[in-house]
Amino acid sequence: MISPIVLAIPLYIIFFRLKSIIARVVLFSYMISPIVLAIPLYIIFFRLGLLNQYISAVLAVTAISAPFSIWLMWQYFQNIPIAYEESAWTRGASRWRAARDIVLPLARPGYISVAIFAFAVAWNDYTMVKVVLNDQALYPLTVGSELIFQEVFVGWGEQMSMMLIMSFPPFLVAAFLQNYLLQGFNLGHG
């Protein structure tokens, strides 16, 4: 029986040689409109029995934000000097320990900025949630707020209070993490 590690070595070599091409393909996939994914994701979730469940909304929004997030983190890790890892290796640290103790703390601004970006994409998503969730009781606040205002009478006070409530989470995330966000989008140069 062949070890899984032996089988993975050729894939690693191919991936390592094609890493810049793969990174560009991932970034290019972000340029595809999210609505193009709506019908295939609906079919997939229908066949898996995941329609009208929160997990389908999470997976659909992840499919939208993942390409840019992967590309941004790849760029961020490319800008962390290898000398830091090499220094840890010469002091006896394994590759995993060097990555955990050296690289991940240095990449904190990158993954926090990616988390903020993914949060913003998820918070602003309307279409995918409407496609995969049919039950109005399952709608998140950003999509379900339209149900309040479907009546003929427009309650401007109610509408403004709902918009104020909906703007608090993004505002708080941006306010508390703005330093990491600016450092993260600087791609390690500051």
XYZ file of N, CA, C and O in Angstrom:
760
model
N 0.845 -1.182 0.000
C 0.000 0.000 0.000
C 0.892 1.248 0.000
O 1.851 1.329 0.755
N 0.539 2.226 -0.832
C 1.322 3.446 -0.978
C 0.860 4.460 0.068
O -0.335 4.665 0.283
N 1.833 5.091 0.693
C 1.545 6.090 1.717
C 0.898 7.328 1.086
O 1.254 7.725 -0.024
N -0.041 7.957 1.797
C -0.641 9.195 1.282
C 0.392 10.303 1.085
O 0.253 11.148 0.211
N 1.447 10.291 1.888
C 2.488 11.307 1.741
C 3.202 11.139 0.406
O 3.491 12.112 -0.282
N 3.475 9.886 0.020
C 4.139 9.626 -1.261
C 3.247 10.087 -2.411
O 3.727 10.632 -3.405
N 1.950 9.900 -2.277
C 1.029 10.340 -3.315
C 0.926 11.870 -3.362
O 0.690 12.450 -4.419
N 1.106 12.528 -2.227
C 0.958 13.977 -2.175
C 2.185 14.720 -2.687
O 2.077 15.874 -3.077
N 3.343 14.076 -2.716
C 4.568 14.759 -3.140
C 4.470 15.278 -4.573
O 4.784 16.442 -4.816
N 4.020 14.486 -5.560
C 3.901 15.059 -6.911
C 2.923 16.228 -6.975
O 3.159 17.197 -7.692
N 1.821 16.151 -6.218
C 0.870 17.262 -6.202
C 1.508 18.511 -5.606
O 1.283 19.616 -6.085
N 2.316 18.339 -4.565
C 2.999 19.480 -3.960
C 3.975 20.108 -4.945
O 4.046 21.325 -5.056
N 4.710 19.272 -5.673
C 5.674 19.788 -6.651
C 4.949 20.545 -7.754
O 5.353 21.646 -8.143
N 3.854 19.995 -8.257
C 3.076 20.665 -9.301
C 2.513 21.980 -8.768
O 2.602 23.016 -9.417
N 1.940 21.946 -7.550
C 1.369 23.159 -6.975
C 2.449 24.208 -6.749
O 2.250 25.384 -7.007
N 3.624 23.781 -6.247
C 4.696 24.733 -5.969
C 5.179 25.409 -7.243
O 5.434 26.598 -7.260
N 5.263 24.676 -8.319
C 5.715 25.251 -9.582
C 4.651 26.153 -10.205
O 4.973 27.078 -10.931
N 3.413 25.882 -9.955
C 2.326 26.640 -10.562
C 1.666 27.617 -9.585
O 0.586 28.115 -9.864
N 2.321 27.908 -8.460
C 1.651 28.699 -7.427
C 1.269 30.094 -7.894
O 0.200 30.583 -7.553
N 2.083 30.743 -8.694
C 1.712 32.090 -9.146
C 0.559 32.029 -10.145
O -0.320 32.902 -10.131
N 0.532 31.002 -10.973
C -0.583 30.842 -11.918
C -1.877 30.543 -11.148
O -2.930 31.117 -11.445
N -1.779 29.671 -10.161
C -2.954 29.326 -9.359
C -3.461 30.564 -8.617
O -4.669 30.805 -8.543
N -2.542 31.380 -8.084
C -2.945 32.606 -7.382
C -3.657 33.564 -8.333
O -4.647 34.196 -7.957
N -3.198 33.662 -9.556
C -3.853 34.552 -10.525
C -5.225 34.016 -10.931
O -6.161 34.787 -11.139
N -5.344 32.696 -11.050
C -6.643 32.096 -11.371
C -7.631 32.353 -10.231
O -8.803 32.672 -10.476
N -7.153 32.238 -8.993
C -8.023 32.516 -7.843
C -8.481 33.969 -7.869
O -9.654 34.268 -7.661
N -7.557 34.884 -8.142
C -7.931 36.297 -8.220
C -8.881 36.548 -9.389
O -9.844 37.307 -9.258
N -8.640 35.899 -10.518
C -9.526 36.057 -11.673
C -10.934 35.557 -11.346
O -11.926 36.137 -11.794
N -11.028 34.486 -10.555
C -12.354 33.961 -10.204
C -13.142 34.963 -9.368
O -14.372 34.912 -9.344
N -12.450 35.887 -8.693
C -13.156 36.923 -7.937
C -13.836 37.915 -8.867
O -14.792 38.579 -8.478
N -13.353 38.009 -10.095
C -13.938 38.956 -11.053
C -15.251 38.457 -11.636
O -15.962 39.212 -12.275
N -15.563 37.201 -11.425
C -16.829 36.652 -11.907
C -17.945 37.169 -10.999
O -17.842 37.140 -9.775
N -18.998 37.624 -11.596
C -20.121 38.155 -10.832
C -20.725 37.077 -9.936
O -20.914 35.939 -10.368
N -21.044 37.422 -8.693
C -21.623 36.434 -7.786
C -22.950 35.855 -8.285
O -23.291 34.721 -7.960
N -23.677 36.600 -9.076
C -24.959 36.089 -9.558
C -24.769 34.889 -10.485
O -25.660 34.053 -10.618
N -23.594 34.786 -11.098
C -23.294 33.631 -11.954
C -23.264 32.355 -11.118
O -23.590 31.282 -11.609
N -22.913 32.471 -9.846
C -22.864 31.312 -8.952
C -24.226 30.935 -8.388
O -24.373 29.865 -7.811
N -25.207 31.796 -8.532
C -26.491 31.583 -7.869
C -27.180 30.298 -8.313
O -27.596 29.496 -7.471
N -27.297 30.076 -9.601
C -28.007 28.882 -10.082
C -27.237 27.600 -9.764
O -27.831 26.648 -9.244
N -25.909 27.539 -10.036
C -25.202 26.309 -9.659
C -25.262 26.025 -8.153
O -25.445 24.868 -7.755
N -25.116 27.051 -7.318
C -25.200 26.820 -5.878
C -26.599 26.389 -5.463
O -26.760 25.530 -4.591
N -27.624 26.958 -6.087
C -28.995 26.548 -5.777
C -29.184 25.065 -6.101
O -29.741 24.313 -5.306
N -28.695 24.645 -7.254
C -28.827 23.241 -7.659
C -28.068 22.331 -6.703
O -28.567 21.279 -6.275
N -26.842 22.722 -6.359
C -26.032 21.913 -5.439
C -26.701 21.803 -4.080
O -26.828 20.706 -3.520
N -27.148 22.926 -3.534
C -27.784 22.895 -2.222
C -29.121 22.148 -2.259
O -29.487 21.492 -1.296
N -29.836 22.238 -3.378
C -31.092 21.498 -3.514
C -30.825 19.997 -3.488
O -31.509 19.243 -2.795
N -29.825 19.554 -4.237
C -29.508 18.118 -4.285
C -28.960 17.597 -2.959
O -29.152 16.429 -2.633
N -28.265 18.440 -2.211
C -27.731 18.031 -0.915
C -28.741 18.200 0.218
O -28.471 17.821 1.352
N -29.887 18.798 -0.081
C -30.902 19.025 0.935
C -30.538 20.155 1.896
O -30.971 20.146 3.043
N -29.755 21.103 1.435
C -29.307 22.198 2.289
C -30.040 23.505 2.040
O -29.706 24.520 2.654
N -31.005 23.502 1.136
C -31.753 24.735 0.899
C -32.524 25.114 2.153
O -32.982 24.260 2.907
N -32.657 26.403 2.358
C -33.422 26.943 3.469
C -32.799 26.592 4.826
O -33.507 26.324 5.789
N -31.460 26.542 4.853
C -30.724 26.333 6.092
C -29.607 27.364 6.161
O -29.081 27.794 5.140
N -29.231 27.721 7.374
C -28.190 28.740 7.545
C -26.862 28.322 6.929
O -26.120 29.151 6.422
N -26.552 27.032 6.957
C -25.273 26.560 6.414
C -25.166 26.863 4.921
O -24.090 27.174 4.423
N -26.282 26.813 4.214
C -26.237 27.136 2.784
C -25.918 28.610 2.561
O -25.166 28.956 1.649
N -26.455 29.486 3.400
C -26.140 30.908 3.277
C -24.674 31.167 3.608
O -24.001 31.946 2.927
N -24.163 30.498 4.627
C -22.759 30.656 4.997
C -21.848 30.179 3.877
O -20.882 30.853 3.499
N -22.146 29.019 3.315
C -21.320 28.487 2.227
C -21.409 29.351 0.970
O -20.404 29.549 0.273
N -22.571 29.875 0.670
C -22.730 30.721 -0.519
C -21.950 32.023 -0.373
O -21.253 32.450 -1.308
N -22.020 32.645 0.775
C -21.289 33.890 0.990
C -19.783 33.624 1.040
O -18.989 34.422 0.559
N -19.392 32.479 1.578
C -17.977 32.105 1.584
C -17.464 31.909 0.167
O -16.330 32.294 -0.142
N -18.277 31.329 -0.693
C -17.864 31.142 -2.086
C -17.631 32.482 -2.780
O -16.806 32.575 -3.685
N -18.327 33.510 -2.341
C -18.150 34.831 -2.939
C -16.882 35.510 -2.425
O -16.126 36.106 -3.180
N -16.633 35.419 -1.126
C -15.511 36.168 -0.541
C -14.204 35.396 -0.523
O -13.148 36.002 -0.353
N -14.221 34.101 -0.707
C -13.001 33.301 -0.594
C -11.920 33.647 -1.615
O -10.751 33.728 -1.238
N -12.216 33.848 -2.895
C -11.114 34.102 -3.833
C -10.258 35.317 -3.480
O -9.029 35.220 -3.456
N -10.888 36.435 -3.179
C -10.101 37.617 -2.839
C -9.388 37.423 -1.511
O -8.248 37.869 -1.336
N -10.032 36.760 -0.567
C -9.404 36.514 0.729
C -8.170 35.635 0.579
O -7.128 35.908 1.189
N -8.269 34.587 -0.223
C -7.118 33.708 -0.463
C -5.997 34.482 -1.131
O -4.830 34.386 -0.740
N -6.332 35.268 -2.125
C -5.305 36.014 -2.841
C -4.637 37.037 -1.930
O -3.416 37.199 -1.948
N -5.413 37.736 -1.122
C -4.848 38.741 -0.232
C -3.917 38.097 0.791
O -2.816 38.603 1.043
N -4.313 36.971 1.375
C -3.442 36.302 2.344
C -2.198 35.750 1.664
O -1.109 35.775 2.242
N -2.315 35.249 0.452
C -1.143 34.758 -0.278
C -0.157 35.898 -0.481
O 1.038 35.733 -0.262
N -0.657 37.059 -0.890
C 0.215 38.213 -1.067
C 0.843 38.639 0.260
O 2.017 39.006 0.304
N 0.076 38.569 1.304
C 0.599 38.988 2.602
C 1.703 38.041 3.066
O 2.750 38.483 3.535
N 1.496 36.736 2.929
C 2.524 35.771 3.330
C 3.763 35.866 2.443
O 4.867 35.593 2.903
N 3.592 36.256 1.191
C 4.745 36.428 0.306
C 5.646 37.564 0.775
O 6.839 37.562 0.484
N 5.098 38.540 1.464
C 5.873 39.704 1.894
C 6.487 39.565 3.279
O 7.158 40.476 3.742
N 6.249 38.445 3.954
C 6.919 38.200 5.230
C 8.285 37.598 4.912
O 8.367 36.570 4.231
N 9.363 38.233 5.363
C 10.706 37.746 5.026
C 10.954 36.322 5.520
O 10.639 35.982 6.665
N 11.517 35.502 4.662
C 11.825 34.111 4.994
C 12.911 34.045 6.064
O 13.039 33.044 6.762
N 13.665 35.128 6.222
C 14.756 35.141 7.208
C 14.237 34.910 8.621
O 14.945 34.320 9.451
N 13.027 35.346 8.913
C 12.462 35.117 10.247
C 12.266 33.625 10.498
O 12.580 33.116 11.564
N 11.733 32.940 9.508
C 11.548 31.498 9.648
C 12.887 30.784 9.719
O 13.061 29.870 10.524
N 13.816 31.166 8.875
C 15.130 30.532 8.867
C 15.836 30.708 10.204
O 16.515 29.803 10.687
N 15.670 31.871 10.821
C 16.261 32.105 12.133
C 15.665 31.146 13.168
O 16.389 30.610 14.013
N 14.376 30.937 13.102
C 13.732 29.995 14.031
C 14.200 28.569 13.756
O 14.393 27.789 14.690
N 14.384 28.217 12.477
C 14.846 26.869 12.140
C 16.246 26.622 12.677
O 16.540 25.528 13.156
N 17.121 27.619 12.589
C 18.482 27.431 13.092
C 18.506 27.301 14.605
O 19.455 26.756 15.156
N 17.489 27.777 15.274
C 17.402 27.637 16.727
C 16.649 26.374 17.138
O 16.317 26.206 18.307
N 16.343 25.525 16.161
C 15.760 24.224 16.468
C 14.258 24.118 16.315
O 13.693 23.068 16.626
N 13.596 25.124 15.853
C 12.134 25.058 15.684
C 11.797 24.283 14.408
O 12.510 24.351 13.408
N 10.715 23.540 14.471
C 10.242 22.846 13.268
C 9.559 23.858 12.351
O 9.311 25.001 12.729
N 9.230 23.407 11.144
C 8.531 24.303 10.211
C 7.185 24.741 10.780
O 6.786 25.887 10.651
N 6.470 23.810 11.401
C 5.157 24.132 11.948
C 5.268 25.099 13.120
O 4.462 26.013 13.252
N 6.276 24.880 13.979
C 6.439 25.783 15.118
C 6.856 27.175 14.653
O 6.390 28.188 15.193
N 7.738 27.248 13.659
C 8.140 28.554 13.122
C 6.947 29.270 12.513
O 6.786 30.484 12.685
N 6.111 28.516 11.820
C 4.914 29.125 11.228
C 3.972 29.618 12.318
O 3.431 30.729 12.231
N 3.787 28.814 13.356
C 2.869 29.181 14.437
C 3.390 30.341 15.273
O 2.642 31.258 15.611
N 4.676 30.304 15.628
C 5.220 31.300 16.551
C 5.767 32.550 15.870
O 5.879 33.590 16.505
N 6.137 32.453 14.598
C 6.762 33.584 13.917
C 5.844 34.163 12.835
O 5.512 35.338 12.844
N 5.434 33.316 11.906
C 4.721 33.808 10.723
C 3.298 34.260 11.058
O 2.874 35.338 10.636
N 2.562 33.460 11.800
C 1.171 33.833 12.100
C 1.053 35.128 12.899
O 0.198 35.958 12.581
N 1.890 35.373 13.917
C 1.804 36.688 14.566
C 2.167 37.847 13.634
O 1.572 38.922 13.726
N 3.123 37.627 12.728
C 3.473 38.686 11.782
C 2.358 38.924 10.764
O 2.240 40.017 10.215
N 1.557 37.894 10.512
C 0.482 38.000 9.526
C -0.826 38.467 10.137
O -1.828 38.575 9.419
N -0.841 38.781 11.424
C -2.086 39.189 12.087
C -2.805 40.320 11.365
O -4.016 40.240 11.143
N -2.133 41.408 10.962
C -2.870 42.449 10.234
C -3.495 41.930 8.943
O -4.586 42.361 8.570
N -2.845 40.989 8.293
C -3.394 40.427 7.058
C -4.658 39.648 7.282
O -5.662 39.859 6.595
N -4.639 38.735 8.259
C -5.858 37.945 8.416
C -6.964 38.711 9.116
O -8.134 38.397 8.924
N -6.640 39.741 9.866
C -7.713 40.579 10.416
C -8.351 41.405 9.299
O -9.571 41.564 9.252
N -7.534 41.918 8.376
C -8.119 42.676 7.264
C -8.944 41.773 6.358
O -9.986 42.181 5.851
N -8.520 40.520 6.188
C -9.317 39.565 5.411
C -10.622 39.264 6.133
O -11.677 39.174 5.501
N -10.572 39.145 7.442
C -11.805 38.906 8.207
C -12.766 40.085 8.091
O -13.975 39.893 7.951
N -12.227 41.301 8.127
C -13.080 42.483 7.969
C -13.697 42.506 6.580
O -14.886 42.795 6.410
N -12.890 42.192 5.569
C -13.410 42.148 4.205
C -14.515 41.094 4.073
O -15.573 41.369 3.500
N -14.268 39.899 4.606
C -15.274 38.831 4.515
C -16.543 39.224 5.272
O -17.659 38.934 4.814
N -16.393 39.898 6.410
C -17.557 40.374 7.150
C -18.347 41.383 6.322
O -19.578 41.324 6.267
N -17.640 42.298 5.673
C -18.322 43.309 4.858
C -19.060 42.670 3.690
O -20.181 43.060 3.370
N -18.441 41.678 3.063
C -19.106 40.984 1.952
C -20.353 40.260 2.459
O -21.420 40.343 1.852
N -20.215 39.571 3.586
C -21.358 38.836 4.130
C -22.460 39.785 4.590
O -23.651 39.516 4.375
N -22.070 40.891 5.200
C -23.064 41.847 5.703
C -23.827 42.501 4.560
O -25.015 42.784 4.670
N -23.162 42.754 3.451
C -23.786 43.444 2.326
C -24.449 42.505 1.324
O -25.071 42.975 0.377
N -24.299 41.203 1.513
C -24.858 40.270 0.536
C -26.378 40.221 0.664
O -26.925 40.137 1.753
N -27.005 40.291 -0.452
C -28.469 40.253 -0.502
C -28.933 39.109 -1.407
O -29.785 38.317 -1.035
N -28.334 39.030 -2.565
C -28.814 38.109 -3.590
C -28.657 36.651 -3.192
O -29.615 35.872 -3.294
N -27.469 36.260 -2.751
C -27.244 34.843 -2.446
C -28.119 34.373 -1.290
O -28.601 33.242 -1.301
N -28.321 35.232 -0.318
C -29.175 34.861 0.807
C -30.609 34.670 0.338
O -31.291 33.731 0.743
N -31.078 35.544 -0.554
C -32.437 35.390 -1.089
C -32.569 34.120 -1.935
O -33.642 33.520 -1.982
N -31.475 33.711 -2.591
C -31.528 32.521 -3.441
C -31.588 31.249 -2.598
O -32.374 30.349 -2.883
N -30.768 31.153 -1.541
C -30.672 29.894 -0.811
C -31.608 29.804 0.390
O -31.835 28.713 0.900
N -32.138 30.936 0.855
C -33.090 30.912 1.968
C -34.455 31.354 1.465
O -34.621 32.467 1.011
N -35.430 30.474 1.561
C -36.782 30.795 1.116
C -37.676 31.236 2.267
O -38.617 31.993 2.072
N -37.405 30.749 3.461
C -38.208 31.065 4.630
C -37.821 32.453 5.151
O -36.674 32.701 5.502
N -38.779 33.356 5.197
C -38.500 34.722 5.630
C -38.063 34.796 7.081
O -37.374 35.734 7.474
N -38.422 33.805 7.876
C -38.005 33.792 9.285
C -36.503 33.547 9.422
O -35.918 33.869 10.452
N -35.874 33.001 8.406
C -34.440 32.720 8.448
C -33.586 33.860 7.911
O -32.368 33.816 8.026
N -34.205 34.861 7.317
C -33.430 35.958 6.733
C -32.606 36.676 7.801
O -33.107 36.942 8.894
N -31.376 37.023 7.478
C -30.611 37.856 8.409
C -31.165 39.276 8.431
O -31.992 39.648 7.600
N -30.679 40.075 9.338
C -31.190 41.436 9.524
C -31.100 42.266 8.251
O -32.024 43.000 7.917
N -30.002 42.130 7.523
C -29.808 42.968 6.341
C -30.787 42.633 5.224
O -31.123 43.497 4.426
N -31.234 41.394 5.151
C -32.201 41.009 4.120
C -33.616 41.098 4.667
O -34.528 41.540 3.977
N -33.803 40.708 5.907
C -35.134 40.688 6.508
C -35.712 42.052 6.798
O -36.921 42.182 7.006
N -34.882 43.090 6.798
C -35.408 44.428 7.095
C -36.381 44.905 6.031
O -37.245 45.732 6.306
N -36.282 44.363 4.828
C -37.225 44.759 3.771
C -38.648 44.324 4.095
O -39.602 44.931 3.632
N -38.798 43.265 4.897
C -40.132 42.775 5.237
C -40.908 43.786 6.078
O -42.125 43.845 6.025
N -40.190 44.571 6.864
C -40.845 45.565 7.713
C -41.459 46.677 6.869
O -42.496 47.226 7.195
N -40.810 46.979 5.744
C -41.193 48.143 4.954
C -41.983 47.793 3.698
O -42.030 48.565 2.762
N -42.633 46.637 3.649
C -43.390 46.251 2.465
C -44.806 46.813 2.463
O -45.521 46.684 1.488
N -45.213 47.411 3.533
C -46.567 47.932 3.604
C -46.667 49.244 2.824
O -45.681 49.839 2.434
N -47.883 49.692 2.608
C -48.121 50.927 1.865
C -47.611 52.130 2.655
O -46.995 53.031 2.124
N -47.846 52.133 3.956
C -47.400 53.240 4.798
C -45.894 53.145 5.032
O -45.385 52.114 5.434
N -45.185 54.211 4.757
C -43.745 54.258 4.986
C -43.512 54.947 6.314
O -43.727 56.154 6.457
N -43.089 54.194 7.292
C -42.765 54.766 8.591
C -41.317 55.208 8.597
O -40.427 54.390 8.785
N -41.112 56.487 8.349
C -39.739 56.979 8.230
C -38.965 56.810 9.528
O -37.774 56.520 9.512
N -39.607 56.977 10.633
C -38.939 56.785 11.920
C -38.475 55.350 12.106
O -37.338 55.096 12.517
N -39.379 54.415 11.798
C -39.025 52.998 11.909
C -37.919 52.628 10.928
O -37.015 51.875 11.249
N -38.022 53.166 9.720
C -37.017 52.858 8.704
C -35.641 53.398 9.112
O -34.634 52.710 8.974
N -35.602 54.611 9.623
C -34.324 55.192 10.042
C -33.748 54.461 11.251
O -32.538 54.254 11.336
N -34.602 54.043 12.168
C -34.096 53.304 13.333
C -33.544 51.942 12.911
O -32.521 51.490 13.425
N -34.191 51.292 11.949
C -33.690 50.008 11.447
C -32.339 50.197 10.754
O -31.417 49.411 10.944
N -32.209 51.232 9.971
C -30.936 51.488 9.285
C -29.821 51.817 10.280
O -28.679 51.420 10.099
N -30.169 52.513 11.356
C -29.187 52.825 12.385
C -28.725 51.542 13.090
O -27.527 51.335 13.311
N -29.677 50.686 13.413
C -29.338 49.410 14.049
C -28.461 48.569 13.120
O -27.494 47.949 13.558
N -28.785 48.560 11.833
C -28.016 47.760 10.874
C -26.622 48.325 10.641
O -25.721 47.591 10.230
N -26.414 49.598 10.889
C -25.091 50.178 10.647
C -24.149 50.018 11.837
O -22.948 50.226 11.684
N -24.639 49.641 13.010
C -23.776 49.507 14.173
C -22.716 48.407 14.039
O -21.541 48.663 14.320
N -23.061 47.173 13.676
C -22.011 46.145 13.612
C -20.852 46.488 12.665
O -19.691 46.375 13.075
N -21.107 46.927 11.424
C -19.959 47.294 10.586
C -19.157 48.466 11.145
O -17.930 48.489 11.051
N -19.845 49.418 11.737
C -19.143 50.562 12.319
C -18.239 50.126 13.466
O -17.084 50.551 13.561
N -18.740 49.272 14.344
C -17.937 48.809 15.465
C -16.736 47.991 14.998
O -15.633 48.142 15.529
N -16.940 47.125 14.016
C -15.829 46.335 13.483
C -14.768 47.245 12.891
O -13.569 47.093 13.156
N -15.179 48.200 12.101
C -14.224 49.115 11.474
C -13.534 49.998 12.499
O -12.335 50.257 12.397
N -14.254 50.458 13.502
C -13.659 51.355 14.493
C -12.614 50.655 15.341
O -11.535 51.205 15.589
N -12.904 49.440 15.784
C -11.971 48.746 16.661
C -10.789 48.120 15.921
O -9.738 47.904 16.508
N -10.955 47.822 14.660
C -9.902 47.113 13.936
C -9.296 47.928 12.799
O -8.645 47.364 11.924
N -9.470 49.232 12.792
C -9.011 50.022 11.652
C -7.498 50.003 11.502
O -6.993 50.032 10.384
N -6.737 49.950 12.597
C -5.280 49.896 12.470
C -4.834 48.618 11.774
O -3.946 48.634 10.925
N -5.443 47.490 12.159
C -5.111 46.225 11.498
C -5.531 46.251 10.038
O -4.845 45.714 9.177
N -6.667 46.861 9.769
C -7.153 46.928 8.395
C -6.184 47.702 7.520
O -5.825 47.270 6.424
N -5.717 48.833 7.990
C -4.776 49.637 7.206
C -3.443 48.918 7.036
O -2.858 48.937 5.957
N -2.959 48.260 8.080
C -1.723 47.498 7.972
C -1.889 46.307 7.032
O -0.988 45.979 6.270
N -3.040 45.662 7.099
C -3.278 44.480 6.276
C -3.341 44.797 4.800
O -2.800 44.065 3.976
N -3.980 45.892 4.438
C -4.061 46.233 3.025
C -2.788 46.884 2.521
O -2.629 47.097 1.335
N -1.856 47.172 3.439
C -0.547 47.669 3.045
C 0.358 46.501 2.631
O 1.475 46.699 2.205
N -0.125 45.284 2.792
C 0.568 44.047 2.424
C 1.954 43.945 3.064
O 2.930 43.583 2.424
N 2.027 44.262 4.334
C 3.238 44.015 5.090
C 4.313 45.044 4.930
O 5.430 44.842 5.375
N 4.055 46.142 4.281
C 5.092 47.149 4.071
C 5.044 48.263 5.100
O 5.556 49.321 4.865
N 4.380 48.092 6.201
C 4.296 49.202 7.147
C 4.069 48.803 8.499
O 3.739 48.373 9.332
